[in-house]
Amino acid sequence: MQAIKRIEIITDALETREVCRVLDSLGVNGYSVVRDVTGRGERGVQSGDELTDVFKNSLVLTACPPERLSDIVDAIRPILKRRGGICLVSDAQWVMH
Amino acid sequence: MQAIKRIEIITDALETREVCRVLDSLGVNGYSVVRDVTGRGERGVQSGDELTDVFKNSLVLTACPPERLSDIVDAIRPILKRRGGICLVSDAQWVMH
Amino acid sequence: MQAIKRIEIITDALETREVCRVLDSLGVNGYSVVRDVTGRGERGVQSGDELTDVFKNSLVLTACPPERLSDIVDAIRPILKRRGGICLVSDAQWVMH
Amino acid sequence: MDTSILVSSLASPPVLFFFLGALAAWLRSDLEIPQPVPKLLSLYLLLAIGFKGGVELNRSGLETQMLITLGAALLVAVAMPIGTFVVLRKRLGTANAAAVAATYGSVSAVTFITAVTLLGQLQIPSSGWMVAAMALMESPAIVIGVLLARRFGANEEGHAHGWGELLREAFFNGSVFVLVGSMVIGVITGPSGETALAPFTSGIFKGMLCLFLLDLGLVSARRLAASRELRAVHCGYAIAAPLVHGAIGVAIAWLLGLGRGDALLFTVLCASASYIAVPAAMRLAIPQASPGIYVPMALAITFPFNVVFGLPLYLAVINHFWS
Amino acid sequence: MDTSILVSSLASPPVLFFFLGALAAWLRSDLEIPQPVPKLLSLYLLLAIGFKGGVELNRSGLETQMLITLGAALLVAVAMPIGTFVVLRKRLGTANAAAVAATYGSVSAVTFITAVTLLGQLQIPSSGWMVAAMALMESPAIVIGVLLARRFGANEEGHAHGWGELLREAFFNGSVFVLVGSMVIGVITGPSGETALAPFTSGIFKGMLCLFLLDLGLVSARRLAASRELRAVHCGYAIAAPLVHGAIGVAIAWLLGLGRGDALLFTVLCASASYIAVPAAMRLAIPQASPGIYVPMALAITFPFNVVFGLPLYLAVINHFWS
Amino acid sequence: MDTSILVSSLASPPVLFFFLGALAAWLRSDLEIPQPVPKLLSLYLLLAIGFKGGVELNRSGLETQMLITLGAALLVAVAMPIGTFVVLRKRLGTANAAAVAATYGSVSAVTFITAVTLLGQLQIPSSGWMVAAMALMESPAIVIGVLLARRFGANEEGHAHGWGELLREAFFNGSVFVLVGSMVIGVITGPSGETALAPFTSGIFKGMLCLFLLDLGLVSARRLAASRELRAVHCGYAIAAPLVHGAIGVAIAWLLGLGRGDALLFTVLCASASYIAVPAAMRLAIPQASPGIYVPMALAITFPFNVVFGLPLYLAVINHFWS
Ligand SMILES: Nc1ncnc2c1ncn2[C@@H]1O[C@H](COP(=O)(O)O)[C@@H](O)[C@H]1O
Ligand SMILES: Nc1ncnc2c1ncn2[C@@H]1O[C@H](COP(=O)(O)O)[C@@H](O)[C@H]1O
Ligand SMILES: Nc1ncnc2c1ncn2[C@@H]1O[C@H](COP(=O)(O)O)[C@@H](O)[C@H]1O
Ligand code: NA
Ligand code: NA
Ligand code: NA
């Protein structure tokens, strides 16, 4: 097993494509997306009960080598600034296969 | 980046509203909810194939400052007692924006 | 609270049943499943826009005592070999109830 | 028992689709009616049956027999869960007995709808206001069940839901709300509303029912296979209850002097058990009761029993006594 | 105001189902139209109305009045958001004013459809090409709104979306695309296509509209209850806008010499506000504007106002001036 | 080639909606038919076509020609994947060749349904039991494909699924199950069942097909754009296969003496490729094969080719030889 950083980004569903684009452009190995996340934060309740995706979040999870962390975080931060949401980073082990 | 506690609570979907209410009443900064989680635990399989939400779980994720942890855990525990499920706490870094 | 290992497995949705079967056969205490996870990895984009479950992933999360970790990882690895995906392991605390 | 009724019940598309679903589950096919399609179908069926009942009510106006029947329905809805609880308390424990009592005291809308469809097929007339009876019989059992559980001391530790929430759950839950609301809309708009909505509420109705029964076949067979907690006592009760309650229903219908169609519907209301609204409510209100018991009893045993054997049986009995 | 119009509007099934949904939200029922059913219904309604409009267009061919009306519609779609912005900029700030301007400059397809249904009920004829007017009026406001926001200096820090994406969002978003595409298909296939699709696009249409309005009732009432950011100025504007825009619409319709039916539809297009396509676009293009303001204004105030009071009011006014 | 056929095929609403979907994808509209609506539509179409075929079968009874045709269908379903495998093995490798062989040996229900719709439009009669031929041709290719892959040594390391699961996947997968099950129900209930379900299975059928083809247009165009693994050989085969298999189909239909309508349907079964049931099965059974190859071949090239060019072409050829 190999030490990696586990980054999870929860932000407005409208930015999902943008987050993925940023990760792609940084050349990360991969990422996973859970759409249809609701929640509450500074900007109020995102109850997801709308006809549009306006009040909904999504979660993007990516595991990356520790040395890539700061690049990714720097690239994601402007999106969070613009749109709100959170980005959590934790340590994990990656099961090689 | 700032050290925070990452708390994730998986319990019966019927209690989602209650969990959120508890978190709101404790004044947490925010939380995120993934509905439609299935699973298996002590109380058997929750296969989510029902017409009601009776056999389904949901996942609530909240990031909080370490000093708030014990309050939150104490408030969540009775729900888990009553209804089953799990609550996991881990260390993470919060990307400030 | 008690130290446990948090294992999350993201792999092709077609293998969800197999992953659960493996976990069941190892006698884990429980697990949770989030279906409908999309993503990108070595095998390209899994955009989930198909009529079948062919291009979709799922996430299985299980919390287990540290001593069970290696068994589980060994049993999961062949699935990842065959089908791709990732398995992340991290430390967490389990809130007893 | 008149076999032509049995045949025409068993060989009707809805019942056949139910079998098809059950067969798919039994053969472990990967067939699946994906969420939220079943919820949509259930909503649609309630809306359509409610609306059509309302339109009929608008046509017929208030009749004495209707008022008496509704009164009887209400009485049954209160008495039946109490009786069930008394019978089961020793065997299942307070919490489970109360939850089962609520489940069997309430009604299954789809069983009712299947009965209406069968009557239509056999061209036996029935009254639109039986839908009102169904609506009346959905909620009381929930309240009675919870009252029984609390009165007879199911451990309430960790009990978090107050009466306000409970009554809301009982009377304003989605199923009851759509049924009653659509009925009221049917009453208000009457035949002109019916003309406007007929292709939706009547035209595609049987097809939607088939699709829903396909799903119920799947779900009930899978749930039966997955239920580890069911024991002989539960299975026995899940077969005995519709027979006993059905017999009570036939008797009351006879006393009320209902026509054959209405008598069948009344019987079906008595004999059926709720597997949507009540389980959801019980889960909140009586967390000590085990949903692994009361859900499969109602959904995987009583529902198929009623749809496959019950309907033709009750109708045969009614035909026998009414002629 | 002719009360018979009011009654026949309020007592029509779609409006009653809207009330039912709102009532469910108000009583905190757990009734829910699960995702993605509302999206499906919305798609269906656009497809059906577009297709039927196209078939009508095929029948009628190009008329002079149609071309003039479409020109007027386009003009309104450009002028109205500018006017709205001028009025609101001081009160709401640039970003919010621009977003509200776009929202109210565009149209609500469901309000239009409800108006068409009302006309059908009252047997007042209208032209198929009014659907084309609706399609024309959906997108321009988005572009104008964004231009205004950028020209008048809404802070663009963190602005990530270029004009290419924006124009695509304005003209090729799902709602506009299905509406316009189905209209073109209707024009191409004409009456023969209509015969093939009629049970789908016309038969079940009113029922599907009822289901969608049930959901809109729920969603709009819940959104109203959840909106912390709405203040008196927003609510006032959300009521004033349909009245003022509606009056402008009536005036233009009169100048254009439209028939009563078309006049009502034109008025409704002016008076209604978008709560699907525009909010999604605004959210991307003007992130500084607060969706907690412009969404509930359009969805939870203006939409119900139009459906409940607006339609009969506009029609009464038109009846008065046209006769 | 008779252009009137081409026009009446291309200008039919289902094909136009397919184009509309493809156009939306191409213009990068955000239009989306949200999950699980496509699954529901697919289920509905199979149920409806199966049921209607069954009712026809009930009407016609067993005919000699039917039995012979079914035999021929079975033969084709076994021989075609073997032939395909022989042709492709060198070029694509064992695993991919086997998966492609299974895909093209099986059939596409939607292509079949579109052909049935086209025949209806042109008022060319066809037999209900052709649905049975379709049902027969769905599964064998799966089994043959896997047998070929294993026999010719696709690396089976990590192979986890036994024959039991595989056969279940082949014969009891959801698509086959609903199709066959609904056909049996159609046979049992016959014309009386048809009367009950007609508004559902026939009335809204074409509209539902349009909606589904709108989605297929979207999905196939997006998948084509996203497929990095497709090379010239794959694209060439995906065009050549329907032509060659279609020619074989025409020849067999001619030998069997089928009518024009049945001949077209038989040809379409031969010429089409599965993109739902088979890919799902291949993914489990031949994990070494790349779904990025066989899915877009069937879904994004062969399916549009058949619907747009194939149908009118095959019909023109049949018209030529049959007259
Ligand atoms: N402390 C938190 N823990 C978990 N999720 C959060 C937290 N804060 C915000 N979120 C998520 O991020 C979304 C946007 O947050 P905000 O921009 O603060 O409104 C919320 O709707 C939540 O889904
Ligand atoms: N060890 C575990 N790891 C992950 N999820 C669990 C675990 N135990 C329980 N769960 C989740 O919690 C739900 C309820 O658990 P229980 O009350 O033990 O039946 C299960 O259906 C799972 O979704
Ligand atoms: N580095 C990563 N971080 C998060 N998810 C990943 C990562 N790599 C792969 N995945 C997930 O695993 C799936 C299969 O990965 P792969 O087999 O590499 O194509 C992807 O579609 C993603 O959902
Ligand atoms: Na009952
Ligand atoms: Na407007
Ligand atoms: Na084929």
Short mmCIF file of N, CA, C and O in Angstrom, two decimals, chain B residues 12 14-15 18 43 46-56 81-83, chain D residues 35 38-39 158 160 212 216 219 223 275-276 279-280 283-284 287 291 295 299:
data_model
loop_
_atom_site.label_atom_id
_atom_site.label_comp_id
_atom_site.label_asym_id
_atom_site.label_seq_id
_atom_site.Cartn_x
_atom_site.Cartn_y
_atom_site.Cartn_z
N ASP B 12 -30.39 5.12 9.07
CA ASP B 12 -31.65 4.96 8.36
C ASP B 12 -32.11 6.27 7.71
O ASP B 12 -32.10 7.31 8.35
N LEU B 14 -34.86 7.42 7.22
CA LEU B 14 -35.94 8.08 7.94
C LEU B 14 -35.41 9.07 8.98
O LEU B 14 -36.14 9.95 9.42
N GLU B 15 -34.15 8.88 9.39
CA GLU B 15 -33.60 9.76 10.41
C GLU B 15 -32.79 10.92 9.82
O GLU B 15 -32.24 11.72 10.56
N GLU B 18 -33.79 14.16 11.11
CA GLU B 18 -33.46 14.29 12.52
C GLU B 18 -31.97 14.61 12.69
O GLU B 18 -31.59 15.48 13.48
N ARG B 43 -28.57 -5.02 11.64
CA ARG B 43 -30.00 -5.20 11.44
C ARG B 43 -30.34 -5.75 10.06
O ARG B 43 -31.45 -5.60 9.59
N GLN B 46 -30.12 -3.58 3.97
CA GLN B 46 -30.98 -2.45 3.61
C GLN B 46 -30.86 -2.32 2.10
O GLN B 46 -29.97 -1.65 1.59
N SER B 47 -31.75 -2.99 1.37
CA SER B 47 -31.51 -3.09 -0.06
C SER B 47 -32.13 -1.96 -0.86
O SER B 47 -31.93 -1.87 -2.07
N GLY B 48 -32.87 -1.12 -0.19
CA GLY B 48 -33.38 0.06 -0.89
C GLY B 48 -34.35 -0.26 -2.02
O GLY B 48 -34.63 0.59 -2.83
N ASP B 49 -34.87 -1.48 -2.10
CA ASP B 49 -35.74 -1.79 -3.23
C ASP B 49 -37.23 -1.60 -2.89
O ASP B 49 -38.10 -2.10 -3.58
N GLU B 50 -37.48 -0.84 -1.86
CA GLU B 50 -38.86 -0.73 -1.39
C GLU B 50 -39.59 0.47 -1.96
O GLU B 50 -38.98 1.37 -2.51
N LEU B 51 -40.87 0.46 -1.77
CA LEU B 51 -41.71 1.56 -2.20
C LEU B 51 -41.65 2.71 -1.21
O LEU B 51 -41.88 3.85 -1.55
N THR B 52 -41.35 2.38 -0.01
CA THR B 52 -41.19 3.39 1.02
C THR B 52 -39.69 3.58 1.23
O THR B 52 -38.89 2.92 0.62
N ASP B 53 -39.33 4.49 2.10
CA ASP B 53 -37.90 4.63 2.40
C ASP B 53 -37.49 3.71 3.54
O ASP B 53 -36.47 3.91 4.18
N VAL B 54 -38.28 2.69 3.77
CA VAL B 54 -38.09 1.90 4.97
C VAL B 54 -36.76 1.15 4.99
O VAL B 54 -36.12 1.03 6.02
N PHE B 55 -36.32 0.66 3.88
CA PHE B 55 -35.08 -0.11 3.89
C PHE B 55 -33.94 0.62 3.18
O PHE B 55 -33.29 0.08 2.32
N LYS B 56 -33.71 1.84 3.58
CA LYS B 56 -32.70 2.64 2.92
C LYS B 56 -31.94 3.46 3.94
O LYS B 56 -32.49 3.84 4.96
N LYS B 81 -28.22 4.71 18.51
CA LYS B 81 -28.74 3.73 19.47
C LYS B 81 -30.12 3.27 19.08
O LYS B 81 -30.41 2.07 19.05
N ARG B 82 -30.95 4.24 18.76
CA ARG B 82 -32.34 3.94 18.45
C ARG B 82 -32.47 3.23 17.11
O ARG B 82 -33.28 2.33 16.95
N ARG B 83 -31.66 3.61 16.17
CA ARG B 83 -31.95 3.21 14.80
C ARG B 83 -30.84 2.42 14.13
O ARG B 83 -31.00 1.93 13.02
N GLN D 35 -35.95 2.81 -9.38
CA GLN D 35 -36.45 3.96 -8.64
C GLN D 35 -36.30 5.21 -9.48
O GLN D 35 -35.32 5.31 -10.18
N PRO D 38 -41.42 3.06 -9.47
CA PRO D 38 -42.51 2.53 -8.64
C PRO D 38 -43.23 3.60 -7.84
O PRO D 38 -44.46 3.57 -7.71
N LYS D 39 -42.49 4.57 -7.32
CA LYS D 39 -43.14 5.65 -6.57
C LYS D 39 -44.05 6.45 -7.49
O LYS D 39 -45.14 6.86 -7.09
N GLY D 158 -35.37 6.62 23.74
CA GLY D 158 -34.91 7.09 22.44
C GLY D 158 -36.07 7.47 21.54
O GLY D 158 -35.89 7.74 20.36
N ALA D 160 -38.28 9.76 19.74
CA ALA D 160 -38.02 11.16 19.42
C ALA D 160 -39.16 11.88 18.72
O ALA D 160 -39.08 13.07 18.50
N PHE D 212 -47.02 -1.56 -12.46
CA PHE D 212 -46.82 -1.50 -11.02
C PHE D 212 -46.88 -2.90 -10.41
O PHE D 212 -46.09 -3.23 -9.52
N LEU D 216 -44.38 -4.97 -8.12
CA LEU D 216 -44.76 -5.56 -6.83
C LEU D 216 -44.42 -7.05 -6.81
O LEU D 216 -44.04 -7.59 -5.77
N VAL D 219 -40.65 -7.13 -6.19
CA VAL D 219 -40.27 -6.68 -4.86
C VAL D 219 -40.77 -7.65 -3.81
O VAL D 219 -40.04 -7.99 -2.87
N ARG D 223 -38.35 -9.69 -1.37
CA ARG D 223 -38.43 -9.42 0.06
C ARG D 223 -38.72 -10.71 0.84
O ARG D 223 -38.16 -10.94 1.91
N TYR D 275 -48.83 -1.70 2.85
CA TYR D 275 -47.38 -1.95 2.84
C TYR D 275 -46.62 -0.71 2.38
O TYR D 275 -45.45 -0.79 2.07
N ILE D 276 -47.33 0.41 2.29
CA ILE D 276 -46.60 1.64 1.94
C ILE D 276 -46.71 2.64 3.08
O ILE D 276 -45.75 2.89 3.79
N PRO D 279 -46.17 1.06 7.06
CA PRO D 279 -44.80 0.75 7.46
C PRO D 279 -43.94 1.99 7.67
O PRO D 279 -43.17 2.07 8.64
N ALA D 280 -44.06 2.97 6.76
CA ALA D 280 -43.27 4.18 6.93
C ALA D 280 -43.58 4.85 8.25
O ALA D 280 -42.68 5.30 8.98
N ARG D 283 -42.32 2.75 11.36
CA ARG D 283 -40.89 2.84 11.50
C ARG D 283 -40.49 4.05 12.32
O ARG D 283 -39.57 3.99 13.14
N LEU D 284 -41.19 5.16 12.10
CA LEU D 284 -40.91 6.36 12.87
C LEU D 284 -41.46 6.24 14.27
O LEU D 284 -40.80 6.61 15.25
N PRO D 287 -40.16 2.43 16.77
CA PRO D 287 -38.86 1.93 16.27
C PRO D 287 -38.49 0.56 16.83
O PRO D 287 -37.66 -0.13 16.25
N PRO D 291 -39.30 -3.97 11.22
CA PRO D 291 -39.88 -3.88 9.87
C PRO D 291 -39.62 -5.16 9.07
O PRO D 291 -40.36 -5.44 8.12
N VAL D 295 -43.34 -5.68 7.30
CA VAL D 295 -43.34 -5.39 5.86
C VAL D 295 -43.51 -6.65 5.01
O VAL D 295 -44.41 -6.72 4.18
N LEU D 299 -46.59 -7.30 2.48
CA LEU D 299 -46.22 -7.15 1.07
C LEU D 299 -46.00 -8.48 0.38
O LEU D 299 -46.41 -8.68 -0.77
#
